[in-house]
Amino acid sequence: MPTRMRLTDIDLLETLSSSEYAKFLKEFQERRFIKNEILYLPNNEENSVFLVKCGKVRVYLAYEDKEFTLSILEPGDVYSTHTRAFIQAMEDTIILVTDVRTFQKIVVDSPAFSLNMVKVLGDLLKNSITIINGLVFKDIYLRLTEFLVQAVEDKGIPVQQGIKLELGLTTGEIAQIVGATRQTVSVILNDLRKSGILEKVNRRTILIKDLKKLQEINSGF
Ligand code: HEM
């Protein structure tokens, strides 16, 4: 498996705690939220940037009964309040908040912040592309995930990393079964791989790493 490229190993919290960065830390105010609390609604009036100090924060879009998770922020990640996403605490959470203007000055002085922004926005973009593919190929997504869930029930072999599926079918053959082109099935399998749900072991074998998430996708559309 190719190791995930790490854009930055800089831990912003650690960086901020160094004496050189004490001047930046002064610009942030601490705010606390309890599990499930909404930190910010879309397009909040207050134009701030925040840094997760501890806890876990979900960034998501919500339409009627549907939700699409764009990113899960962890300690050291930055995000802003001027986006169309909801921002919710998944655990008890502490954030450090500053206004956009101050953050702009900090970014100019410190590459650590810009690198972290690129990492967070890259993750957001990755998940957004998966969501777009899911919406564009909605029916095929459903048929393919249903096919995989069924195959797990029929012939899944539990292994340490998940469930091995010796399908004995190539992508082209799976495409024929679910009534799609090979290219579309490739796109979807790649999305599922990027989301950490499965991995291709070889041409005819798939490893399901997160069955729960696969089932969620299947019932989520
Ligand atoms: C230096 C500080 C920042 C400035 C000056 C800034 C400025 C802007 C501006 C002018 C827009 C367009 C707003 C609009 O269309 O009405 C925007 C959008 C956006 N910004 Fe920032 N931003 C900053 C920091 C950040 C940070 C730290 C993040 C997240 C890591 C972020 C994420 C976004 C996103 C996702 C959008 C698109 C929002 C949407 O269309 O829903 N920004 N930003």
PDB file of C-alpha atoms and ligand atoms in Angstrom:
ATOM      1  CA  MET A   1       0.000   0.000   0.000  1.00  0.00           C
ATOM      2  CA  PRO A   2       1.445   3.410  -0.866  1.00  0.00           C
ATOM      3  CA  THR A   3       2.006   5.373   2.318  1.00  0.00           C
ATOM      4  CA  ARG A   4      -0.107   8.485   2.521  1.00  0.00           C
ATOM      5  CA  MET A   5       1.836  11.528   1.532  1.00  0.00           C
ATOM      6  CA  ARG A   6       2.277  13.797   4.498  1.00  0.00           C
ATOM      7  CA  LEU A   7       2.254  17.384   3.488  1.00  0.00           C
ATOM      8  CA  THR A   8       3.448  18.586   6.813  1.00  0.00           C
ATOM      9  CA  ASP A   9       4.661  17.002   9.987  1.00  0.00           C
ATOM     10  CA  ILE A  10       4.666  20.366  11.684  1.00  0.00           C
ATOM     11  CA  ASP A  11       2.530  20.276  14.784  1.00  0.00           C
ATOM     12  CA  LEU A  12       1.108  23.772  15.039  1.00  0.00           C
ATOM     13  CA  LEU A  13       0.340  23.409  18.735  1.00  0.00           C
ATOM     14  CA  GLU A  14       3.896  22.425  19.474  1.00  0.00           C
ATOM     15  CA  THR A  15       5.174  25.236  17.255  1.00  0.00           C
ATOM     16  CA  LEU A  16       2.963  27.736  19.053  1.00  0.00           C
ATOM     17  CA  SER A  17       4.217  26.666  22.454  1.00  0.00           C
ATOM     18  CA  SER A  18       7.815  27.551  21.561  1.00  0.00           C
ATOM     19  CA  SER A  19       9.063  30.907  22.865  1.00  0.00           C
ATOM     20  CA  GLU A  20       9.533  32.239  19.352  1.00  0.00           C
ATOM     21  CA  TYR A  21       5.803  31.849  18.768  1.00  0.00           C
ATOM     22  CA  ALA A  22       4.579  33.209  22.109  1.00  0.00           C
ATOM     23  CA  LYS A  23       3.704  36.484  20.364  1.00  0.00           C
ATOM     24  CA  PHE A  24       1.270  34.637  18.082  1.00  0.00           C
ATOM     25  CA  LEU A  25      -0.338  32.660  20.872  1.00  0.00           C
ATOM     26  CA  LYS A  26      -1.246  35.931  22.589  1.00  0.00           C
ATOM     27  CA  GLU A  27      -3.533  36.761  19.662  1.00  0.00           C
ATOM     28  CA  PHE A  28      -5.799  33.734  20.247  1.00  0.00           C
ATOM     29  CA  GLN A  29      -8.699  33.374  22.679  1.00  0.00           C
ATOM     30  CA  GLU A  30      -9.676  30.029  24.063  1.00  0.00           C
ATOM     31  CA  ARG A  31     -13.247  28.718  23.647  1.00  0.00           C
ATOM     32  CA  ARG A  32     -14.656  25.471  24.999  1.00  0.00           C
ATOM     33  CA  PHE A  33     -17.442  23.323  23.610  1.00  0.00           C
ATOM     34  CA  ILE A  34     -19.037  20.141  24.808  1.00  0.00           C
ATOM     35  CA  LYS A  35     -19.530  17.024  22.698  1.00  0.00           C
ATOM     36  CA  ASN A  36     -22.078  17.499  19.859  1.00  0.00           C
ATOM     37  CA  GLU A  37     -22.241  21.249  20.336  1.00  0.00           C
ATOM     38  CA  ILE A  38     -22.250  23.357  17.149  1.00  0.00           C
ATOM     39  CA  LEU A  39     -19.219  25.652  17.159  1.00  0.00           C
ATOM     40  CA  TYR A  40     -20.336  27.745  14.206  1.00  0.00           C
ATOM     41  CA  LEU A  41     -23.238  27.791  11.794  1.00  0.00           C
ATOM     42  CA  PRO A  42     -22.579  28.389   8.062  1.00  0.00           C
ATOM     43  CA  ASN A  43     -21.422  31.893   7.116  1.00  0.00           C
ATOM     44  CA  ASN A  44     -21.079  33.060  10.670  1.00  0.00           C
ATOM     45  CA  GLU A  45     -21.133  36.838  11.074  1.00  0.00           C
ATOM     46  CA  GLU A  46     -17.959  36.651  13.102  1.00  0.00           C
ATOM     47  CA  ASN A  47     -15.088  36.296  10.609  1.00  0.00           C
ATOM     48  CA  SER A  48     -12.611  34.203  12.551  1.00  0.00           C
ATOM     49  CA  VAL A  49      -9.965  31.581  12.105  1.00  0.00           C
ATOM     50  CA  PHE A  50      -9.541  28.939  14.775  1.00  0.00           C
ATOM     51  CA  LEU A  51      -7.060  26.303  15.731  1.00  0.00           C
ATOM     52  CA  VAL A  52      -8.154  23.061  17.407  1.00  0.00           C
ATOM     53  CA  LYS A  53      -6.347  22.769  20.735  1.00  0.00           C
ATOM     54  CA  CYS A  54      -7.916  19.521  21.854  1.00  0.00           C
ATOM     55  CA  GLY A  55     -10.848  17.344  20.867  1.00  0.00           C
ATOM     56  CA  LYS A  56     -12.203  16.599  17.415  1.00  0.00           C
ATOM     57  CA  VAL A  57     -14.302  18.786  15.137  1.00  0.00           C
ATOM     58  CA  ARG A  58     -16.502  17.819  12.221  1.00  0.00           C
ATOM     59  CA  VAL A  59     -16.962  20.136   9.222  1.00  0.00           C
ATOM     60  CA  TYR A  60     -20.052  19.195   7.245  1.00  0.00           C
ATOM     61  CA  LEU A  61     -22.732  20.284   4.832  1.00  0.00           C
ATOM     62  CA  ALA A  62     -26.344  19.608   5.738  1.00  0.00           C
ATOM     63  CA  TYR A  63     -29.335  19.598   3.398  1.00  0.00           C
ATOM     64  CA  GLU A  64     -32.716  18.466   4.714  1.00  0.00           C
ATOM     65  CA  ASP A  65     -32.003  14.968   6.063  1.00  0.00           C
ATOM     66  CA  LYS A  66     -28.628  14.575   4.324  1.00  0.00           C
ATOM     67  CA  GLU A  67     -25.221  15.341   5.736  1.00  0.00           C
ATOM     68  CA  PHE A  68     -21.880  15.294   3.959  1.00  0.00           C
ATOM     69  CA  THR A  69     -18.730  15.334   6.069  1.00  0.00           C
ATOM     70  CA  LEU A  70     -16.071  17.507   4.443  1.00  0.00           C
ATOM     71  CA  SER A  71     -13.350  17.055   7.028  1.00  0.00           C
ATOM     72  CA  ILE A  72     -12.600  15.996  10.571  1.00  0.00           C
ATOM     73  CA  LEU A  73     -10.275  18.434  12.281  1.00  0.00           C
ATOM     74  CA  GLU A  74      -7.824  17.262  14.881  1.00  0.00           C
ATOM     75  CA  PRO A  75      -5.597  19.087  17.350  1.00  0.00           C
ATOM     76  CA  GLY A  76      -3.306  21.487  15.475  1.00  0.00           C
ATOM     77  CA  ASP A  77      -5.677  21.911  12.485  1.00  0.00           C
ATOM     78  CA  VAL A  78      -6.906  25.362  11.456  1.00  0.00           C
ATOM     79  CA  TYR A  79     -10.273  26.266   9.983  1.00  0.00           C
ATOM     80  CA  SER A  80     -12.397  29.372   9.459  1.00  0.00           C
ATOM     81  CA  THR A  81     -15.930  30.532  10.225  1.00  0.00           C
ATOM     82  CA  HIS A  82     -16.568  32.058   6.778  1.00  0.00           C
ATOM     83  CA  THR A  83     -17.522  28.868   4.948  1.00  0.00           C
ATOM     84  CA  ARG A  84     -20.859  27.296   4.048  1.00  0.00           C
ATOM     85  CA  ALA A  85     -20.221  24.348   6.343  1.00  0.00           C
ATOM     86  CA  PHE A  86     -21.517  23.500   9.816  1.00  0.00           C
ATOM     87  CA  ILE A  87     -18.808  23.013  12.432  1.00  0.00           C
ATOM     88  CA  GLN A  88     -19.538  20.616  15.282  1.00  0.00           C
ATOM     89  CA  ALA A  89     -17.634  19.206  18.264  1.00  0.00           C
ATOM     90  CA  MET A  90     -17.386  15.407  18.075  1.00  0.00           C
ATOM     91  CA  GLU A  91     -15.861  15.350  21.544  1.00  0.00           C
ATOM     92  CA  ASP A  92     -15.405  17.943  24.283  1.00  0.00           C
ATOM     93  CA  THR A  93     -13.282  20.447  22.429  1.00  0.00           C
ATOM     94  CA  ILE A  94     -11.133  23.513  23.026  1.00  0.00           C
ATOM     95  CA  ILE A  95     -10.317  25.882  20.170  1.00  0.00           C
ATOM     96  CA  LEU A  96      -8.090  28.943  19.922  1.00  0.00           C
ATOM     97  CA  VAL A  97      -9.790  31.742  18.014  1.00  0.00           C
ATOM     98  CA  THR A  98      -8.494  34.856  16.300  1.00  0.00           C
ATOM     99  CA  ASP A  99      -9.930  37.224  13.726  1.00  0.00           C
ATOM    100  CA  VAL A 100      -9.124  36.788  10.031  1.00  0.00           C
ATOM    101  CA  ARG A 101      -7.071  39.997   9.828  1.00  0.00           C
ATOM    102  CA  THR A 102      -4.769  38.935  12.651  1.00  0.00           C
ATOM    103  CA  PHE A 103      -4.468  35.482  11.134  1.00  0.00           C
ATOM    104  CA  GLN A 104      -3.512  37.026   7.806  1.00  0.00           C
ATOM    105  CA  LYS A 105      -0.568  38.752   9.506  1.00  0.00           C
ATOM    106  CA  ILE A 106       0.438  35.552  11.292  1.00  0.00           C
ATOM    107  CA  VAL A 107       0.393  33.580   8.023  1.00  0.00           C
ATOM    108  CA  VAL A 108       2.760  36.075   6.429  1.00  0.00           C
ATOM    109  CA  ASP A 109       5.213  35.562   9.298  1.00  0.00           C
ATOM    110  CA  SER A 110       4.905  31.822   9.719  1.00  0.00           C
ATOM    111  CA  PRO A 111       4.959  29.163   6.996  1.00  0.00           C
ATOM    112  CA  ALA A 112       3.751  26.589   9.545  1.00  0.00           C
ATOM    113  CA  PHE A 113       0.273  28.108   9.404  1.00  0.00           C
ATOM    114  CA  SER A 114       0.069  28.185   5.612  1.00  0.00           C
ATOM    115  CA  LEU A 115       1.248  24.590   5.374  1.00  0.00           C
ATOM    116  CA  ASN A 116      -1.410  23.513   7.823  1.00  0.00           C
ATOM    117  CA  MET A 117      -4.068  25.430   5.864  1.00  0.00           C
ATOM    118  CA  VAL A 118      -3.048  23.630   2.686  1.00  0.00           C
ATOM    119  CA  LYS A 119      -3.248  20.284   4.476  1.00  0.00           C
ATOM    120  CA  VAL A 120      -6.724  21.000   5.896  1.00  0.00           C
ATOM    121  CA  LEU A 121      -8.034  22.400   2.604  1.00  0.00           C
ATOM    122  CA  GLY A 122      -6.510  19.453   0.696  1.00  0.00           C
ATOM    123  CA  ASP A 123      -8.423  17.049   2.919  1.00  0.00           C
ATOM    124  CA  LEU A 124     -11.586  19.095   2.425  1.00  0.00           C
ATOM    125  CA  LEU A 125     -11.084  18.997  -1.339  1.00  0.00           C
ATOM    126  CA  LYS A 126     -10.426  15.258  -1.352  1.00  0.00           C
ATOM    127  CA  ASN A 127     -13.667  14.576   0.484  1.00  0.00           C
ATOM    128  CA  SER A 128     -15.533  17.086  -1.692  1.00  0.00           C
ATOM    129  CA  ILE A 129     -14.440  15.254  -4.871  1.00  0.00           C
ATOM    130  CA  THR A 130     -15.608  11.961  -3.373  1.00  0.00           C
ATOM    131  CA  ILE A 131     -18.951  13.557  -2.515  1.00  0.00           C
ATOM    132  CA  ILE A 132     -19.327  14.972  -6.038  1.00  0.00           C
ATOM    133  CA  ASN A 133     -18.529  11.570  -7.543  1.00  0.00           C
ATOM    134  CA  GLY A 134     -21.069  10.016  -5.189  1.00  0.00           C
ATOM    135  CA  LEU A 135     -23.774  12.414  -6.310  1.00  0.00           C
ATOM    136  CA  VAL A 136     -22.931  12.141 -10.013  1.00  0.00           C
ATOM    137  CA  PHE A 137     -22.741   8.343  -9.945  1.00  0.00           C
ATOM    138  CA  LYS A 138     -25.386   7.953  -7.243  1.00  0.00           C
ATOM    139  CA  ASP A 139     -27.178   4.917  -8.715  1.00  0.00           C
ATOM    140  CA  ILE A 140     -23.983   3.088  -9.567  1.00  0.00           C
ATOM    141  CA  TYR A 141     -22.491   3.904  -6.147  1.00  0.00           C
ATOM    142  CA  LEU A 142     -25.546   2.290  -4.617  1.00  0.00           C
ATOM    143  CA  ARG A 143     -25.390  -0.790  -6.829  1.00  0.00           C
ATOM    144  CA  LEU A 144     -21.664  -1.216  -6.338  1.00  0.00           C
ATOM    145  CA  THR A 145     -21.721  -0.778  -2.546  1.00  0.00           C
ATOM    146  CA  GLU A 146     -24.720  -3.111  -2.376  1.00  0.00           C
ATOM    147  CA  PHE A 147     -22.818  -5.652  -4.459  1.00  0.00           C
ATOM    148  CA  LEU A 148     -19.834  -5.414  -2.102  1.00  0.00           C
ATOM    149  CA  VAL A 149     -21.918  -5.643   1.082  1.00  0.00           C
ATOM    150  CA  GLN A 150     -23.655  -8.719  -0.340  1.00  0.00           C
ATOM    151  CA  ALA A 151     -20.318 -10.245  -1.361  1.00  0.00           C
ATOM    152  CA  VAL A 152     -19.022  -9.756   2.201  1.00  0.00           C
ATOM    153  CA  GLU A 153     -22.032 -11.711   3.494  1.00  0.00           C
ATOM    154  CA  ASP A 154     -21.595 -14.453   0.888  1.00  0.00           C
ATOM    155  CA  LYS A 155     -17.862 -14.981   0.783  1.00  0.00           C
ATOM    156  CA  GLY A 156     -16.086 -12.549   3.083  1.00  0.00           C
ATOM    157  CA  ILE A 157     -13.059 -13.967   4.881  1.00  0.00           C
ATOM    158  CA  PRO A 158     -12.251 -12.198   8.161  1.00  0.00           C
ATOM    159  CA  VAL A 159      -8.553 -11.300   8.300  1.00  0.00           C
ATOM    160  CA  GLN A 160      -6.590  -9.080  10.638  1.00  0.00           C
ATOM    161  CA  GLN A 161      -6.958  -5.884   8.586  1.00  0.00           C
ATOM    162  CA  GLY A 162     -10.629  -6.391   7.722  1.00  0.00           C
ATOM    163  CA  ILE A 163     -12.557  -8.703   5.430  1.00  0.00           C
ATOM    164  CA  LYS A 164     -10.946 -10.244   2.402  1.00  0.00           C
ATOM    165  CA  LEU A 165     -13.092 -10.666  -0.684  1.00  0.00           C
ATOM    166  CA  GLU A 166     -11.716 -13.134  -3.181  1.00  0.00           C
ATOM    167  CA  LEU A 167     -14.187 -12.104  -5.838  1.00  0.00           C
ATOM    168  CA  GLY A 168     -12.384 -13.715  -8.728  1.00  0.00           C
ATOM    169  CA  LEU A 169     -13.726 -10.835 -10.831  1.00  0.00           C
ATOM    170  CA  THR A 170     -11.875  -8.063 -12.609  1.00  0.00           C
ATOM    171  CA  THR A 171     -13.081  -4.458 -12.465  1.00  0.00           C
ATOM    172  CA  GLY A 172     -14.543  -4.940 -15.951  1.00  0.00           C
ATOM    173  CA  GLU A 173     -16.502  -7.985 -14.811  1.00  0.00           C
ATOM    174  CA  ILE A 174     -17.791  -6.181 -11.706  1.00  0.00           C
ATOM    175  CA  ALA A 175     -18.819  -3.298 -13.986  1.00  0.00           C
ATOM    176  CA  GLN A 176     -20.871  -5.691 -16.105  1.00  0.00           C
ATOM    177  CA  ILE A 177     -22.636  -7.048 -13.010  1.00  0.00           C
ATOM    178  CA  VAL A 178     -23.583  -3.618 -11.644  1.00  0.00           C
ATOM    179  CA  GLY A 179     -24.411  -2.236 -15.085  1.00  0.00           C
ATOM    180  CA  ALA A 180     -21.776   0.448 -15.424  1.00  0.00           C
ATOM    181  CA  THR A 181     -18.647   1.116 -17.427  1.00  0.00           C
ATOM    182  CA  ARG A 182     -15.292  -0.144 -16.187  1.00  0.00           C
ATOM    183  CA  GLN A 183     -14.091   3.476 -15.900  1.00  0.00           C
ATOM    184  CA  THR A 184     -16.965   4.444 -13.598  1.00  0.00           C
ATOM    185  CA  VAL A 185     -16.401   1.424 -11.367  1.00  0.00           C
ATOM    186  CA  SER A 186     -12.687   2.342 -11.233  1.00  0.00           C
ATOM    187  CA  VAL A 187     -13.544   5.907 -10.161  1.00  0.00           C
ATOM    188  CA  ILE A 188     -15.817   4.636  -7.401  1.00  0.00           C
ATOM    189  CA  LEU A 189     -13.386   1.965  -6.179  1.00  0.00           C
ATOM    190  CA  ASN A 190     -10.702   4.656  -6.069  1.00  0.00           C
ATOM    191  CA  ASP A 191     -12.991   6.923  -4.008  1.00  0.00           C
ATOM    192  CA  LEU A 192     -13.685   4.069  -1.598  1.00  0.00           C
ATOM    193  CA  ARG A 193      -9.944   3.448  -1.342  1.00  0.00           C
ATOM    194  CA  LYS A 194      -9.252   7.140  -0.674  1.00  0.00           C
ATOM    195  CA  SER A 195     -11.890   7.113   2.053  1.00  0.00           C
ATOM    196  CA  GLY A 196     -10.103   4.206   3.737  1.00  0.00           C
ATOM    197  CA  ILE A 197     -13.003   1.818   3.109  1.00  0.00           C
ATOM    198  CA  LEU A 198     -11.259  -0.751   0.934  1.00  0.00           C
ATOM    199  CA  GLU A 199      -8.055  -1.645  -0.769  1.00  0.00           C
ATOM    200  CA  LYS A 200      -7.319  -3.688  -3.851  1.00  0.00           C
ATOM    201  CA  VAL A 201      -5.121  -6.639  -2.973  1.00  0.00           C
ATOM    202  CA  ASN A 202      -4.717  -7.834  -6.542  1.00  0.00           C
ATOM    203  CA  ARG A 203      -6.680  -7.844  -9.792  1.00  0.00           C
ATOM    204  CA  ARG A 204      -9.386 -10.105  -8.402  1.00  0.00           C
ATOM    205  CA  THR A 205      -9.226  -9.596  -4.641  1.00  0.00           C
ATOM    206  CA  ILE A 206     -10.437  -6.699  -2.516  1.00  0.00           C
ATOM    207  CA  LEU A 207      -9.861  -6.046   1.176  1.00  0.00           C
ATOM    208  CA  ILE A 208     -12.782  -4.347   2.920  1.00  0.00           C
ATOM    209  CA  LYS A 209     -11.197  -2.306   5.693  1.00  0.00           C
ATOM    210  CA  ASP A 210     -14.276  -0.513   7.013  1.00  0.00           C
ATOM    211  CA  LEU A 211     -17.502  -2.451   6.505  1.00  0.00           C
ATOM    212  CA  LYS A 212     -19.486  -0.072   8.713  1.00  0.00           C
ATOM    213  CA  LYS A 213     -18.607   2.903   6.513  1.00  0.00           C
ATOM    214  CA  LEU A 214     -19.400   0.885   3.377  1.00  0.00           C
ATOM    215  CA  GLN A 215     -22.835   0.054   4.791  1.00  0.00           C
ATOM    216  CA  GLU A 216     -23.347   3.694   5.764  1.00  0.00           C
ATOM    217  CA  ILE A 217     -22.644   4.850   2.203  1.00  0.00           C
ATOM    218  CA  ASN A 218     -25.036   2.214   0.963  1.00  0.00           C
ATOM    219  CA  SER A 219     -27.849   3.466   3.173  1.00  0.00           C
ATOM    220  CA  GLY A 220     -26.823   7.134   3.081  1.00  0.00           C
ATOM    221  CA  PHE A 221     -27.861   8.214  -0.404  1.00  0.00           C
TER     222      PHE A 221
HETATM  223  C1  HEM B   1      -5.752  34.572   6.111  1.00  0.00           C
HETATM  224  C2  HEM B   1      -6.990  34.444   6.491  1.00  0.00           C
HETATM  225  C3  HEM B   1      -8.107  34.211   5.509  1.00  0.00           C
HETATM  226  C4  HEM B   1      -8.632  35.084   4.601  1.00  0.00           C
HETATM  227  C5  HEM B   1      -8.234  36.519   4.348  1.00  0.00           C
HETATM  228  C6  HEM B   1      -9.673  34.357   3.888  1.00  0.00           C
HETATM  229  C7  HEM B   1     -10.462  34.888   2.885  1.00  0.00           C
HETATM  230  C8  HEM B   1     -11.467  34.241   2.232  1.00  0.00           C
HETATM  231  C9  HEM B   1     -12.370  34.836   1.255  1.00  0.00           C
HETATM  232  C10 HEM B   1     -12.322  36.282   0.792  1.00  0.00           C
HETATM  233  C11 HEM B   1     -13.235  33.877   0.849  1.00  0.00           C
HETATM  234  C12 HEM B   1     -14.385  34.011  -0.156  1.00  0.00           C
HETATM  235  C13 HEM B   1     -15.628  34.320   0.641  1.00  0.00           C
HETATM  236  C14 HEM B   1     -16.866  34.443  -0.176  1.00  0.00           C
HETATM  237  O1  HEM B   1     -16.999  33.812  -1.238  1.00  0.00           O
HETATM  238  O2  HEM B   1     -17.774  35.143   0.277  1.00  0.00           O
HETATM  239  C15 HEM B   1     -12.881  32.659   1.541  1.00  0.00           C
HETATM  240  C16 HEM B   1     -13.527  31.455   1.388  1.00  0.00           C
HETATM  241  C17 HEM B   1     -13.157  30.283   2.006  1.00  0.00           C
HETATM  242  N1  HEM B   1     -12.167  30.152   2.953  1.00  0.00           N
HETATM  243 FE1  HEM B   1     -10.979  31.623   3.661  1.00  0.00          FE
HETATM  244  N2  HEM B   1      -9.750  33.073   4.340  1.00  0.00           N
HETATM  245  C18 HEM B   1      -8.814  32.937   5.350  1.00  0.00           C
HETATM  246  C19 HEM B   1      -8.553  31.809   6.086  1.00  0.00           C
HETATM  247  C20 HEM B   1      -9.102  30.565   5.846  1.00  0.00           C
HETATM  248  C21 HEM B   1      -8.756  29.356   6.552  1.00  0.00           C
HETATM  249  C22 HEM B   1      -7.737  29.239   7.681  1.00  0.00           C
HETATM  250  C23 HEM B   1      -9.510  28.359   6.021  1.00  0.00           C
HETATM  251  C24 HEM B   1      -9.532  26.897   6.363  1.00  0.00           C
HETATM  252  C25 HEM B   1      -8.458  26.188   6.614  1.00  0.00           C
HETATM  253  C26 HEM B   1     -10.345  28.958   4.993  1.00  0.00           C
HETATM  254  C27 HEM B   1     -11.267  28.257   4.242  1.00  0.00           C
HETATM  255  C28 HEM B   1     -12.102  28.825   3.315  1.00  0.00           C
HETATM  256  C29 HEM B   1     -13.109  28.064   2.577  1.00  0.00           C
HETATM  257  C30 HEM B   1     -13.371  26.556   2.675  1.00  0.00           C
HETATM  258  C31 HEM B   1     -13.777  28.987   1.763  1.00  0.00           C
HETATM  259  C32 HEM B   1     -14.950  28.700   0.830  1.00  0.00           C
HETATM  260  C33 HEM B   1     -16.201  28.990   1.593  1.00  0.00           C
HETATM  261  C34 HEM B   1     -17.491  28.663   0.862  1.00  0.00           C
HETATM  262  O3  HEM B   1     -17.628  29.057  -0.289  1.00  0.00           O
HETATM  263  O4  HEM B   1     -18.362  28.021   1.475  1.00  0.00           O
HETATM  264  N3  HEM B   1     -10.074  30.300   4.932  1.00  0.00           N
HETATM  265  N4  HEM B   1     -11.824  32.910   2.381  1.00  0.00           N
END
